[in-house]
Tab-separated table of C-alpha atoms in Angstrom:
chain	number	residue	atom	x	y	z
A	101	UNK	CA	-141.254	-37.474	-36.709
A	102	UNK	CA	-139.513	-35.954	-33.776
A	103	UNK	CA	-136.553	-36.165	-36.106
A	104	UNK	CA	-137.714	-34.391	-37.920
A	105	UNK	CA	-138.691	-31.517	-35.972
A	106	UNK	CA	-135.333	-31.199	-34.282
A	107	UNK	CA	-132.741	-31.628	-36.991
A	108	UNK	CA	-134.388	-29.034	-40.005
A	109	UNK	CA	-131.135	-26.065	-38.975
A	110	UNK	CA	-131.190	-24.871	-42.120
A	111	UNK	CA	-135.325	-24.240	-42.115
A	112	UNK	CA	-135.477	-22.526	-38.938
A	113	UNK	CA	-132.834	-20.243	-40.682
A	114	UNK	CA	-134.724	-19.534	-43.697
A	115	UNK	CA	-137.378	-18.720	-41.671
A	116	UNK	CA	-136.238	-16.201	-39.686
A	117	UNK	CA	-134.510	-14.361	-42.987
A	118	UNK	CA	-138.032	-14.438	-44.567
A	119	UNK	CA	-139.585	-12.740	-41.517
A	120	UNK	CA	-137.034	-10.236	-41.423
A	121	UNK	CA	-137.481	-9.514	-45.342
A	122	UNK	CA	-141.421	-9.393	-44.866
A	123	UNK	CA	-140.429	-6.952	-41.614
A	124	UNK	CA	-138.202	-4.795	-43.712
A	125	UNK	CA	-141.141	-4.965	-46.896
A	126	UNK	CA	-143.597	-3.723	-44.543
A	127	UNK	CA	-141.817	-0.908	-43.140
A	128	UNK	CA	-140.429	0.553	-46.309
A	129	UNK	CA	-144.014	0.582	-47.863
A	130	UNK	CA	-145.428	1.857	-44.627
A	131	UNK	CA	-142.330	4.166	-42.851
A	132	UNK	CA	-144.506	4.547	-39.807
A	133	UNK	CA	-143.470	7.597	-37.753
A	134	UNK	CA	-141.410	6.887	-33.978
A	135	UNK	CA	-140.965	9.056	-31.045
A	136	UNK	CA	-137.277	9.847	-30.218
A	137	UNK	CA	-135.161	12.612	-28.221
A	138	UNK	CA	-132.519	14.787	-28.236
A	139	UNK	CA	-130.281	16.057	-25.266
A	140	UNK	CA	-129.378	20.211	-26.012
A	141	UNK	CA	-127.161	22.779	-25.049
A	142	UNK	CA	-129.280	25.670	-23.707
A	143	UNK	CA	-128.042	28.813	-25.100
A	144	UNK	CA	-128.256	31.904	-23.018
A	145	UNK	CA	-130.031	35.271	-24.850
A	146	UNK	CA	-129.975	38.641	-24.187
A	147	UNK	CA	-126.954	38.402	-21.181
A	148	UNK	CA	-126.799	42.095	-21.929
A	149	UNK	CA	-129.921	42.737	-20.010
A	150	UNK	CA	-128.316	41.988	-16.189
A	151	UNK	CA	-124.849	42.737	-17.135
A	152	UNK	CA	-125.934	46.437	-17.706
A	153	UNK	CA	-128.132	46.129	-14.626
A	154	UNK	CA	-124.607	45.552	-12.570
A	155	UNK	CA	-125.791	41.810	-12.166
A	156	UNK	CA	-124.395	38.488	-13.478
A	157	UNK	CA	-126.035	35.053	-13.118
A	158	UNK	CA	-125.642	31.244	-12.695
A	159	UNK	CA	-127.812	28.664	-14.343
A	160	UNK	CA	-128.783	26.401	-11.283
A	161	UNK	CA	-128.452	22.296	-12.357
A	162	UNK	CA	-127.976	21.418	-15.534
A	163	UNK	CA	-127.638	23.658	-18.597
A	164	UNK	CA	-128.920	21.103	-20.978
A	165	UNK	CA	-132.470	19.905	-22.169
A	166	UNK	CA	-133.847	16.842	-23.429
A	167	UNK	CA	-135.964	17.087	-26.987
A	168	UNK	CA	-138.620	15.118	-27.981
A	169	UNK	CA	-139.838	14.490	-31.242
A	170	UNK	CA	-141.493	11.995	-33.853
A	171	UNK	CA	-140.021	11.129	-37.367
A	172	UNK	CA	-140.286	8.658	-39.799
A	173	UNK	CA	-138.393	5.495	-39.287
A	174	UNK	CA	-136.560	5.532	-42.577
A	175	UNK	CA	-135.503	9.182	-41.395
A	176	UNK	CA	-133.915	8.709	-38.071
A	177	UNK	CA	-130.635	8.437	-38.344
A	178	UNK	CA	-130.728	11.790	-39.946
A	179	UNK	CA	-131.152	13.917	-36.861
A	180	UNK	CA	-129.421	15.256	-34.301
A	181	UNK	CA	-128.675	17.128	-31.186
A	182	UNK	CA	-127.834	20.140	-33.774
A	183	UNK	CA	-130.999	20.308	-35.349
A	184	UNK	CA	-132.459	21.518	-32.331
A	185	UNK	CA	-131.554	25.033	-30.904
A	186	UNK	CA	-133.097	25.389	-27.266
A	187	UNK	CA	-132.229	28.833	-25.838
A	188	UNK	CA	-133.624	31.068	-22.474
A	189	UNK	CA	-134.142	34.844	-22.757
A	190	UNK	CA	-133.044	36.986	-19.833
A	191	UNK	CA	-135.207	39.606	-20.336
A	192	UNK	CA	-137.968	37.122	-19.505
A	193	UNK	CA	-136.393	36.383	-16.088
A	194	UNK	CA	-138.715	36.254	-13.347
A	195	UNK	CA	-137.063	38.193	-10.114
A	196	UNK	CA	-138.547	36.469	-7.492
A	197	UNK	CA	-138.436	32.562	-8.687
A	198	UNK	CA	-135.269	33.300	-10.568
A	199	UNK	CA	-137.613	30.887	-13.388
A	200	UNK	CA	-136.549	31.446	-17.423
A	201	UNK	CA	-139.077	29.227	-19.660
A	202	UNK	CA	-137.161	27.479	-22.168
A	203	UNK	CA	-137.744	27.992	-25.794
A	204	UNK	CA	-136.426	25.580	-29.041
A	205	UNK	CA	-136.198	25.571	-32.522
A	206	UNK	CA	-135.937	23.029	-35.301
A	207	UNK	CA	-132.892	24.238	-36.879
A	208	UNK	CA	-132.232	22.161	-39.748
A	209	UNK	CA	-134.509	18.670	-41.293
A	210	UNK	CA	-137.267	20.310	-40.730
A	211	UNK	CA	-139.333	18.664	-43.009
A	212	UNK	CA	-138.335	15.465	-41.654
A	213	UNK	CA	-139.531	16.368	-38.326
A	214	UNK	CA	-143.321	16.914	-37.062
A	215	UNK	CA	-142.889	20.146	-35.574
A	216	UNK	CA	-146.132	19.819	-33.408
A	217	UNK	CA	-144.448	17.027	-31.968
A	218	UNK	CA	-141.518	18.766	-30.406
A	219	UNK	CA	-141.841	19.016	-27.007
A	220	UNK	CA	-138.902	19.654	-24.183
A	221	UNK	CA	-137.909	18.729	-20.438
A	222	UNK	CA	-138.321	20.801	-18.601
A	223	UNK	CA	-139.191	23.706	-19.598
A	224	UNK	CA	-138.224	25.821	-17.425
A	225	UNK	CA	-134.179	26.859	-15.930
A	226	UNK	CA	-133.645	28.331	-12.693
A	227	UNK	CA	-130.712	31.303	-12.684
A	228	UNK	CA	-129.374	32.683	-9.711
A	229	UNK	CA	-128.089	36.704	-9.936
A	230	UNK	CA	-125.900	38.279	-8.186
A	231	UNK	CA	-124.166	41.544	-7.969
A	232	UNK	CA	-121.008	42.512	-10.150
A	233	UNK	CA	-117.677	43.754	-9.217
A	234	UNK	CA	-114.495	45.396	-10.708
A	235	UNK	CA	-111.540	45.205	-8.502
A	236	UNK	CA	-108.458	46.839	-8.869
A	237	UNK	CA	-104.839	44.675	-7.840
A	238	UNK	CA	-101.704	45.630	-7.949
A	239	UNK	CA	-99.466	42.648	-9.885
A	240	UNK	CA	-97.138	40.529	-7.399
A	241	UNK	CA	-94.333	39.456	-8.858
A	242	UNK	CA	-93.219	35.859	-7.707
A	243	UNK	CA	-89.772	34.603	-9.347
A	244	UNK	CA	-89.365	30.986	-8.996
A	245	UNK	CA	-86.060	28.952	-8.722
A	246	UNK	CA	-82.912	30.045	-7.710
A	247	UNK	CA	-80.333	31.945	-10.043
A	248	UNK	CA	-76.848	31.268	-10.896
A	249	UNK	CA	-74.179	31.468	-7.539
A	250	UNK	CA	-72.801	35.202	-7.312
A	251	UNK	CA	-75.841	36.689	-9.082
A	252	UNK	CA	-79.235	37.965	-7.064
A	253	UNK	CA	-82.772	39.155	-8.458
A	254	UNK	CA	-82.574	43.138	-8.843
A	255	UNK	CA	-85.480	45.291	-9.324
A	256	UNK	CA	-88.809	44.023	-11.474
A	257	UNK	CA	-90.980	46.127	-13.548
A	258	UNK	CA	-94.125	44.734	-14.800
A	259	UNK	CA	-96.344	46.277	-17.818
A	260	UNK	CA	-99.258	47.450	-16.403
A	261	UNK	CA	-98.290	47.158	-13.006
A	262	UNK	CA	-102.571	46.293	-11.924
A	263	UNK	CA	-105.099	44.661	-13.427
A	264	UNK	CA	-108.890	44.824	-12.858
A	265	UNK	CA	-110.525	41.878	-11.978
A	266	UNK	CA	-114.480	41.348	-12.891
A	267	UNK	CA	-117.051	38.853	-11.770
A	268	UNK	CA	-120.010	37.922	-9.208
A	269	UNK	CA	-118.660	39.200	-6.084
A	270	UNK	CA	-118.543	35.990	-4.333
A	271	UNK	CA	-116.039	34.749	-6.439
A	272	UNK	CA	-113.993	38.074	-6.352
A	273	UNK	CA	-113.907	38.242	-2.988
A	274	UNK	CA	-112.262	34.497	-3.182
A	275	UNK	CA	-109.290	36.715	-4.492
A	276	UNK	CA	-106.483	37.869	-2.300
A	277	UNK	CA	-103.861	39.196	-4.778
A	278	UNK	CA	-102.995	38.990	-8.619
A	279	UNK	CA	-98.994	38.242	-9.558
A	280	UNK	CA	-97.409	36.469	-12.296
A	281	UNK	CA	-94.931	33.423	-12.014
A	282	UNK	CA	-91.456	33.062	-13.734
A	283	UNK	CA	-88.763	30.739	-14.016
A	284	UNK	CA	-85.555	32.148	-12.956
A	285	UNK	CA	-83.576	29.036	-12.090
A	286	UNK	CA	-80.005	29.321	-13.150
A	287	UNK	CA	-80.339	33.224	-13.976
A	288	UNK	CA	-77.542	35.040	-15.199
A	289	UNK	CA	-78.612	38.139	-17.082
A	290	UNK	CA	-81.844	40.547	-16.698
A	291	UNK	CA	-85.039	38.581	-17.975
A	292	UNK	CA	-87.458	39.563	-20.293
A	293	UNK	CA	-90.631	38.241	-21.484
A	294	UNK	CA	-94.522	37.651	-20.830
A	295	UNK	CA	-96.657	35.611	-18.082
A	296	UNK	CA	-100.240	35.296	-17.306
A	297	UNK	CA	-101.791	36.466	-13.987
A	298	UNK	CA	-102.508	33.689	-11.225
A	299	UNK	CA	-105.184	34.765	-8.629
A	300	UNK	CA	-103.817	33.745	-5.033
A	301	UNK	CA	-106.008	33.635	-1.564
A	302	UNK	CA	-105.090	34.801	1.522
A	303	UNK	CA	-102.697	32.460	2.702
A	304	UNK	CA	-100.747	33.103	-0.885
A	305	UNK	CA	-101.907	29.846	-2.337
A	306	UNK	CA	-102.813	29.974	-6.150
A	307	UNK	CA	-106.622	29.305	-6.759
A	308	UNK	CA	-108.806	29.101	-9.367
A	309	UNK	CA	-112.186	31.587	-8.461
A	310	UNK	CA	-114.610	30.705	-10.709
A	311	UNK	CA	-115.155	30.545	-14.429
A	312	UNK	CA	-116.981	33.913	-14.572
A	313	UNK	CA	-113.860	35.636	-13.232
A	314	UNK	CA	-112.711	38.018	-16.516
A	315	UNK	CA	-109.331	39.995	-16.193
A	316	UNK	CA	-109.265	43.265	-18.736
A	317	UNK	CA	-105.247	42.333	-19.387
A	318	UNK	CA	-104.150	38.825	-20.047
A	319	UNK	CA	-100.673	38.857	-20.863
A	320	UNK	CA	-98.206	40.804	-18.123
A	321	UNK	CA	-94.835	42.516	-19.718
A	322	UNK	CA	-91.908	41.903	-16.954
A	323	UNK	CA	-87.976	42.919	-17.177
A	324	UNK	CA	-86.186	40.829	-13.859
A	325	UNK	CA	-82.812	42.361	-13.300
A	326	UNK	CA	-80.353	39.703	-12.471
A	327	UNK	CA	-77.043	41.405	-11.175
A	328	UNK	CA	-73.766	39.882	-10.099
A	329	UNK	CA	-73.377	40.160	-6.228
A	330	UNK	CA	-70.323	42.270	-4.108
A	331	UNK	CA	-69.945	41.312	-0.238
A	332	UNK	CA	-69.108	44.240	1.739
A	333	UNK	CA	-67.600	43.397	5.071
A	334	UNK	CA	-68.549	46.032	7.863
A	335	UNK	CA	-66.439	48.158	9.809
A	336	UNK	CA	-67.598	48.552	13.075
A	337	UNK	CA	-66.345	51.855	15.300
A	338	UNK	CA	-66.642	52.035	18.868
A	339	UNK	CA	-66.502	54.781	21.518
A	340	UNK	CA	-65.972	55.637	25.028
A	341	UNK	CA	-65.321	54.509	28.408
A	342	UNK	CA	-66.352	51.755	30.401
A	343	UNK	CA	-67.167	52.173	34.146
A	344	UNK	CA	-64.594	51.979	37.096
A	345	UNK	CA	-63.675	48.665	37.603
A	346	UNK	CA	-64.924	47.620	34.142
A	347	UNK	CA	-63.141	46.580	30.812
A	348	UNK	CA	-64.289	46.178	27.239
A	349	UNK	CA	-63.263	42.918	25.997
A	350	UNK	CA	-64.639	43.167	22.366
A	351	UNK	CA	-67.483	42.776	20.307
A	352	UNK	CA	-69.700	39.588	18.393
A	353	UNK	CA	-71.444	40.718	15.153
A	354	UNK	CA	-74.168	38.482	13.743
A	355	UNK	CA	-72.988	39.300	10.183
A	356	UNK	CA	-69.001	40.086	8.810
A	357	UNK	CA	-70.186	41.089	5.323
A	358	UNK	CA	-73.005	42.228	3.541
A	359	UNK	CA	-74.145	41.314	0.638
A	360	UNK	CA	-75.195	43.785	-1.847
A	361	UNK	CA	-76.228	44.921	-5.494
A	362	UNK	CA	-77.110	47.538	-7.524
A	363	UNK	CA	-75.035	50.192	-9.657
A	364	UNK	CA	-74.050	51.978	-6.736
A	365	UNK	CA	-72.210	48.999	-5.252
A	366	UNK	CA	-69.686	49.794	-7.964
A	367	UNK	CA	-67.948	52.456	-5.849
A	368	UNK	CA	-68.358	50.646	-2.286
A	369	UNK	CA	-65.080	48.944	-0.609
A	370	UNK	CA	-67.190	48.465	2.922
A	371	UNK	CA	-69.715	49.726	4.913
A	372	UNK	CA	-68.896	51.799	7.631
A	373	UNK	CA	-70.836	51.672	11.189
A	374	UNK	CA	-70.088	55.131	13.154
A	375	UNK	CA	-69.061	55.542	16.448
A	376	UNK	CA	-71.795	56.799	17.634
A	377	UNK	CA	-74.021	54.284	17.069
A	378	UNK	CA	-71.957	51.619	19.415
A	379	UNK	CA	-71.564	53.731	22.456
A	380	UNK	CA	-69.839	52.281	25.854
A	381	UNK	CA	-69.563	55.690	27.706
A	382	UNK	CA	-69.952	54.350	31.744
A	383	UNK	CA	-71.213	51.283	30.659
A	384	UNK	CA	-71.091	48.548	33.433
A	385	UNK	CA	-72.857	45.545	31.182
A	386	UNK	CA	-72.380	43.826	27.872
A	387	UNK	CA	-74.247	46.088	25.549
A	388	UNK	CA	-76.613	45.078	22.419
A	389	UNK	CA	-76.953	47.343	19.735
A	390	UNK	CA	-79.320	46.051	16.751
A	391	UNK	CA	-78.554	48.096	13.460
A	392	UNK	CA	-80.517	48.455	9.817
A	393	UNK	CA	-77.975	48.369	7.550
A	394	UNK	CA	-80.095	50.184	5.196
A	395	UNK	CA	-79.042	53.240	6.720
A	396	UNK	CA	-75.658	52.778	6.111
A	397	UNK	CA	-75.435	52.115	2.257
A	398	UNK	CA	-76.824	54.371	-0.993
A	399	UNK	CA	-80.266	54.263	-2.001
A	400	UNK	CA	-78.820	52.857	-4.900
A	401	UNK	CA	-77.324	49.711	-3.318
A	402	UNK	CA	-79.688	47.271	-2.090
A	403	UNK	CA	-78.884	44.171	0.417
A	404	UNK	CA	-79.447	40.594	-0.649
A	405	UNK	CA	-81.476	38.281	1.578
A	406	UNK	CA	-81.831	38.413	5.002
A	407	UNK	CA	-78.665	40.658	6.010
A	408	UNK	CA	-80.706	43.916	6.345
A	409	UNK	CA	-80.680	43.681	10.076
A	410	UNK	CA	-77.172	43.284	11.804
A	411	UNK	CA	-76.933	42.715	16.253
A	412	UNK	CA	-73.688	44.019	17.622
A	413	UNK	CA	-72.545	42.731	20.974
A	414	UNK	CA	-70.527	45.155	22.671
A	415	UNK	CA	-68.437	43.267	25.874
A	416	UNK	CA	-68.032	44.119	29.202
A	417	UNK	CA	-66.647	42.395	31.842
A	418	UNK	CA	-65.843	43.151	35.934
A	419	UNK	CA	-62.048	43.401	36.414
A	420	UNK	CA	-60.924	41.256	39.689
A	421	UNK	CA	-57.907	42.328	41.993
A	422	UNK	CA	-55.633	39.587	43.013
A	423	UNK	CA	-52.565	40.299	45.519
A	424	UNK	CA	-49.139	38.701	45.380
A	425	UNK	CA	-46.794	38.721	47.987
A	426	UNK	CA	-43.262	38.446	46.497
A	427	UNK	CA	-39.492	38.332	48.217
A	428	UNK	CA	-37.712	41.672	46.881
A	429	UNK	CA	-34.753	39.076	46.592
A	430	UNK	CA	-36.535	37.731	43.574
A	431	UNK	CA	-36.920	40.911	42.090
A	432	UNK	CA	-34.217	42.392	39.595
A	433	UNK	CA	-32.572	45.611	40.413
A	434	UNK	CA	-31.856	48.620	37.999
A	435	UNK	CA	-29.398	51.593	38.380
A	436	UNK	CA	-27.815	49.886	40.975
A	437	UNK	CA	-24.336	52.051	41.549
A	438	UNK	CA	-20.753	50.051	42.607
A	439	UNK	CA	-20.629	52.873	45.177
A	440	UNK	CA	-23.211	51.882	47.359
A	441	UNK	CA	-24.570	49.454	49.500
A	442	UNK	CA	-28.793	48.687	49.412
A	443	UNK	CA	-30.112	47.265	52.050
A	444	UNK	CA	-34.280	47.142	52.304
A	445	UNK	CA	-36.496	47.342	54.888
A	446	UNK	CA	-38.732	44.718	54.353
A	447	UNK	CA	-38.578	41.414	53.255
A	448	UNK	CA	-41.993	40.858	50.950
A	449	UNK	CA	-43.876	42.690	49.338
A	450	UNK	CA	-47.978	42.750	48.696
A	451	UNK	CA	-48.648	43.672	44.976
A	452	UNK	CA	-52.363	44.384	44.151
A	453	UNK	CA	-53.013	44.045	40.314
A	454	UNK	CA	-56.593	44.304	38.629
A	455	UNK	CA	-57.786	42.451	35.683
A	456	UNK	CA	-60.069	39.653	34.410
A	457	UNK	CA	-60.515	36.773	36.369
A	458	UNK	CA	-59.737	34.162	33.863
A	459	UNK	CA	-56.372	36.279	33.394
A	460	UNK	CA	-55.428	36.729	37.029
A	461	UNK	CA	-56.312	32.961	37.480
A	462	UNK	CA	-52.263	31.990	35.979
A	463	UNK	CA	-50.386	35.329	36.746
A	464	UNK	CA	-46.884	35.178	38.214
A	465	UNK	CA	-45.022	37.652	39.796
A	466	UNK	CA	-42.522	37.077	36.127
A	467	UNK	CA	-45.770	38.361	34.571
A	468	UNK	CA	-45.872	41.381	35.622
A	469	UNK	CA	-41.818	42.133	34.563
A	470	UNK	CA	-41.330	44.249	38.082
A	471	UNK	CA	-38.369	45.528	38.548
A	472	UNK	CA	-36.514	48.120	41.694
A	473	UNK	CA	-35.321	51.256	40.316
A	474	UNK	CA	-31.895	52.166	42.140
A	475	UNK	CA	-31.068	54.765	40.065
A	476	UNK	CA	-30.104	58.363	41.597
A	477	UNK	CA	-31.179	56.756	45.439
A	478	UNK	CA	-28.973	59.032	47.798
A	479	UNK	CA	-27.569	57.622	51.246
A	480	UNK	CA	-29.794	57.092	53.510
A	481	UNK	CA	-33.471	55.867	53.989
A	482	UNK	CA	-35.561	55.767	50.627
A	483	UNK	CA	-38.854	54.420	49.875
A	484	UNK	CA	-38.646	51.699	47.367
A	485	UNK	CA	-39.842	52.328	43.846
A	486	UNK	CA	-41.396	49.115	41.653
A	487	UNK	CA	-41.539	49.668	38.082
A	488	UNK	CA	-43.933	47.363	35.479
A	489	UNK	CA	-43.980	46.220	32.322
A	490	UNK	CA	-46.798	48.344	30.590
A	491	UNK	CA	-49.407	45.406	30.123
A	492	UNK	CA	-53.000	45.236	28.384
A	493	UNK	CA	-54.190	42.408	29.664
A	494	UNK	CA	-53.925	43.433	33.872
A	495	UNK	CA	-53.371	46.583	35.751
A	496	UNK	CA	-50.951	47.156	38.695
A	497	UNK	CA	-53.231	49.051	41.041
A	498	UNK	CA	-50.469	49.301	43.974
A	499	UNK	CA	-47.947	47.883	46.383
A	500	UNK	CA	-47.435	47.911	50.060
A	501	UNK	CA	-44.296	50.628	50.349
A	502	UNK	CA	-41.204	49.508	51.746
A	503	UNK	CA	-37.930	51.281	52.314
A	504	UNK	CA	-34.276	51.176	50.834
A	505	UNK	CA	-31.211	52.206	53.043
A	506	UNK	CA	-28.050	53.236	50.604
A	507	UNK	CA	-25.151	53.624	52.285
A	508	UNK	CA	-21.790	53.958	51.113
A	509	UNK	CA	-18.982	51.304	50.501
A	510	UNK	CA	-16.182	51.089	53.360
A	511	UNK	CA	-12.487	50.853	52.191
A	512	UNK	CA	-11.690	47.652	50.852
A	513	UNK	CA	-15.258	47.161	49.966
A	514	UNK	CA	-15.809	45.979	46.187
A	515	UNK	CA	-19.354	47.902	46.272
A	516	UNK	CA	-20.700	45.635	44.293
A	517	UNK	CA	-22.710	43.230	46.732
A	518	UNK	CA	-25.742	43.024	47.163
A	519	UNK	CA	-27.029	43.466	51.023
A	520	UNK	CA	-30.952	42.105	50.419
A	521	UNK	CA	-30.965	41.484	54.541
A	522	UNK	CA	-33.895	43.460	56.285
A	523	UNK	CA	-31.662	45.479	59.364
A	524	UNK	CA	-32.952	44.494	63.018
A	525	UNK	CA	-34.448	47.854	63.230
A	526	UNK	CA	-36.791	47.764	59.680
A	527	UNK	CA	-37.608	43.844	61.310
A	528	UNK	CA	-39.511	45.767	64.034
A	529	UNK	CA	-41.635	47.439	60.786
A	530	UNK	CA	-42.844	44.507	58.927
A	531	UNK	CA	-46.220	45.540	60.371
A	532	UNK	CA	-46.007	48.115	57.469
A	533	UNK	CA	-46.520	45.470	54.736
A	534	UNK	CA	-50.190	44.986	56.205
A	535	UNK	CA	-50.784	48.877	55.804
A	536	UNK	CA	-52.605	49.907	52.544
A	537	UNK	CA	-50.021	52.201	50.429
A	538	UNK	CA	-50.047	54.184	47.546
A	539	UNK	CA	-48.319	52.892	43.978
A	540	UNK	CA	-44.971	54.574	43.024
A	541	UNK	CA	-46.700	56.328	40.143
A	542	UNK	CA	-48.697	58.043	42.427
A	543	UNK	CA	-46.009	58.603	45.362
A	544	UNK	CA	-44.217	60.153	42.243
């Protein structure tokens, strides 16, 4: 018996087919009705109503609804989301809940569906308003990448050059600027085409406001000029004097060219600084002179990158005074006559030359290329003339004077000796070397 009731497989199987069949019998003859739901997109009527008020609004939650209904069985499968059409009406906007009661429709199947049975959840939509505004911004042009090496970005024109932004003014006042962004990596020629405006914040950053953000132009006309570069290098002029005891050693300029384009470039070999602007007259100090280099060049012509402002170091320096105290043995003669003996009256003498220290630090007396000018001296005491070497790098400010005795050669004498022996008498006036004298040039 228990076998019986455990191994019969194929009777529990035909059982279960026959209930099904008497199931399916059943509800074909009966088709009872059964409850079932939809969810809808709420459509939004009559927006024209705050829109001419100067408001906009936002549905608050969810802008859907869920439908309820009751159909037969056997027609089920045959509805939809679509058959339903659930809508609010703005005009029926209450101002101080911000409440919209929902309405819906049976669109299509109607006479599949009981239409006292149609019911929704909820009922009701909650819309927040808020005040519209048009803005006006003026288009920012933002090139991106880097064009070919030798060429720079010229001048842009955009078509229009502003657009006017509309929306809730929360989200417009999200909104910083309007540009457009093109490609102009590996540039060679002027660009033209299209782009659509980009919204950016303060900081410059791209954003995206909100979807109720409309812009009355959405395509932007551009021409980018893309022009071949010309380096200018700058002549700088300088004038004036430097104060006593002060020398101008040169200049340092932050830039040696210029880059520039532009059709007036064309006729350009440089661009010339005027004297007046670097100005040393009594100056006792390095001087810094900072210089727009706009004001130089054409209106036509303008500077690529960063080289607009240029800083001009003007050098000055102290000039030291070092003294050398040389044997007039070791310095070479000139006009000496065969007629004549020279004898001097000293032995050294103290030359005082001025210049810059680092100069004066190696200076020999070889440097200076002093030499004692015999020419036309007459018998007799003379003072001693030194002559120099003109020389830019140091100044000979003076020498201690000193005397020359001529006299003339005895019989016998070949005159052409030179007596560099101080006398006994001029030995007694070496105290003279220690007295301050003037320079030749200005004993002259």
């Amino acid at each position: 018996m228990k076998e019986r009731l455990t191994n019969n497989m194929g009777l529990k199987l035909l059982s279960l087919f026959l209930a099904f069949f008497l199931w399916l019998l059943v509800v074909n003859v009966s088709n009872p009705e059964v409850e079932r739901s939809r969810e809808v997109q709420v459509e939004i009527v009559n927006e024209g109503t705050l829109t001419a008020a100067g408001q906009t609004y936002e549905i608050v939650g969810k802008n859907t609804v869920t439908v309820s209904y009751r159909v037969r069985t056997l027609d089920e499968y045959r509805i939809s989301s679509s058959d339903f059409r659930a809508y609010i009406d703005l005009e029926d906007l209450y101002d101080v809940t911000g409440a919209v009661p929902v309405s819906v429709e049976v669109v299509n199947h109607k006479e599949l569906i009981d239409s006292d049975s149609v019911s929704i959840k909820p009922n009701v939509i909650h819309v927040e308003t808020e005040a519209l505004q048009r803005k006006r911004f003026a288009l920012e042009t933002n090139p991106q990448g880097t064009v070919r090496d030798g060429y720079a970005l010229g001048d842009v024109t955009v078509s229009p050059e502003y657009v006017y932004v509309n929306g809730p003014i929360s989200q417009v006042g999200q909104i910083s600027g309007v540009g457009i962004e093109y490609n102009v990596d590996g540039a060679y020629s002027t660009i033209e085409d299209t782009a659509s405006p980009v919204f950016y914040d303060a900081n410059g950053n791209e954003i995206q406001p909100g979807d109720r953000i409309t812009l009355d132009t959405k395509e932007i006309s551009f021409t980018q000029e893309v022009l071949r570069v010309k380096n200018l290098p700058l002549i700088l002029n300088v004038q004036g004097t430097v104060a006593s005891g002060y020398r101008y050693t040169g200049m340092e300029c932050s830039e040696e060219v210029i880059p520039v384009i532009g059709s007036g470039s064309d006729s350009l070999d440089s661009i010339v600084i005027p004297a007046e602007e670097l100005d040393i007259e009594g100056a006792s100090q390095s001087v810094t002179v900072t210089l727009d280099i706009n004001d130089y060049i054409p209106e036509d012509v303008t500077i690529v990158g960063n080289h607009n402002t240029v800083t001009v170091q003007l050098n000055i320096e102290p000039l030291e005074s070092l003294t050398l105290s040389v044997d007039l043995k070791d310095i070479p003669e000139t006009g000496r006559s065969e007629n004549y003996r020279y004898s001097f009256g000293s032995t050294y003498v103290d030359i005082t030359v001025s210049g810059l220290a680092e100069d004066l630090e190696a200076l020999t007396i070889e440097d200076l290329g002093a030499q004692i000018n015999l020419e036309g001296l007459a018998p007799g005491e003379n003072n001693g003339v030194l002559e120099f070497e003109d020389n830019d790098i140091f100044t000979v400010t003076g020498y201690t004077p000193f005397t020359i005795t001529v006299t003339e050669s005895g019989p016998g004498s070949s005159g052409s000796g030179s007596d560099t022996e101080s006398t006994e008498a001029s030995e007694g006036s070496d105290g003279a070397n220690d007295q301050a004298g003037s320079s030749a040039a200005e004993e002259d």
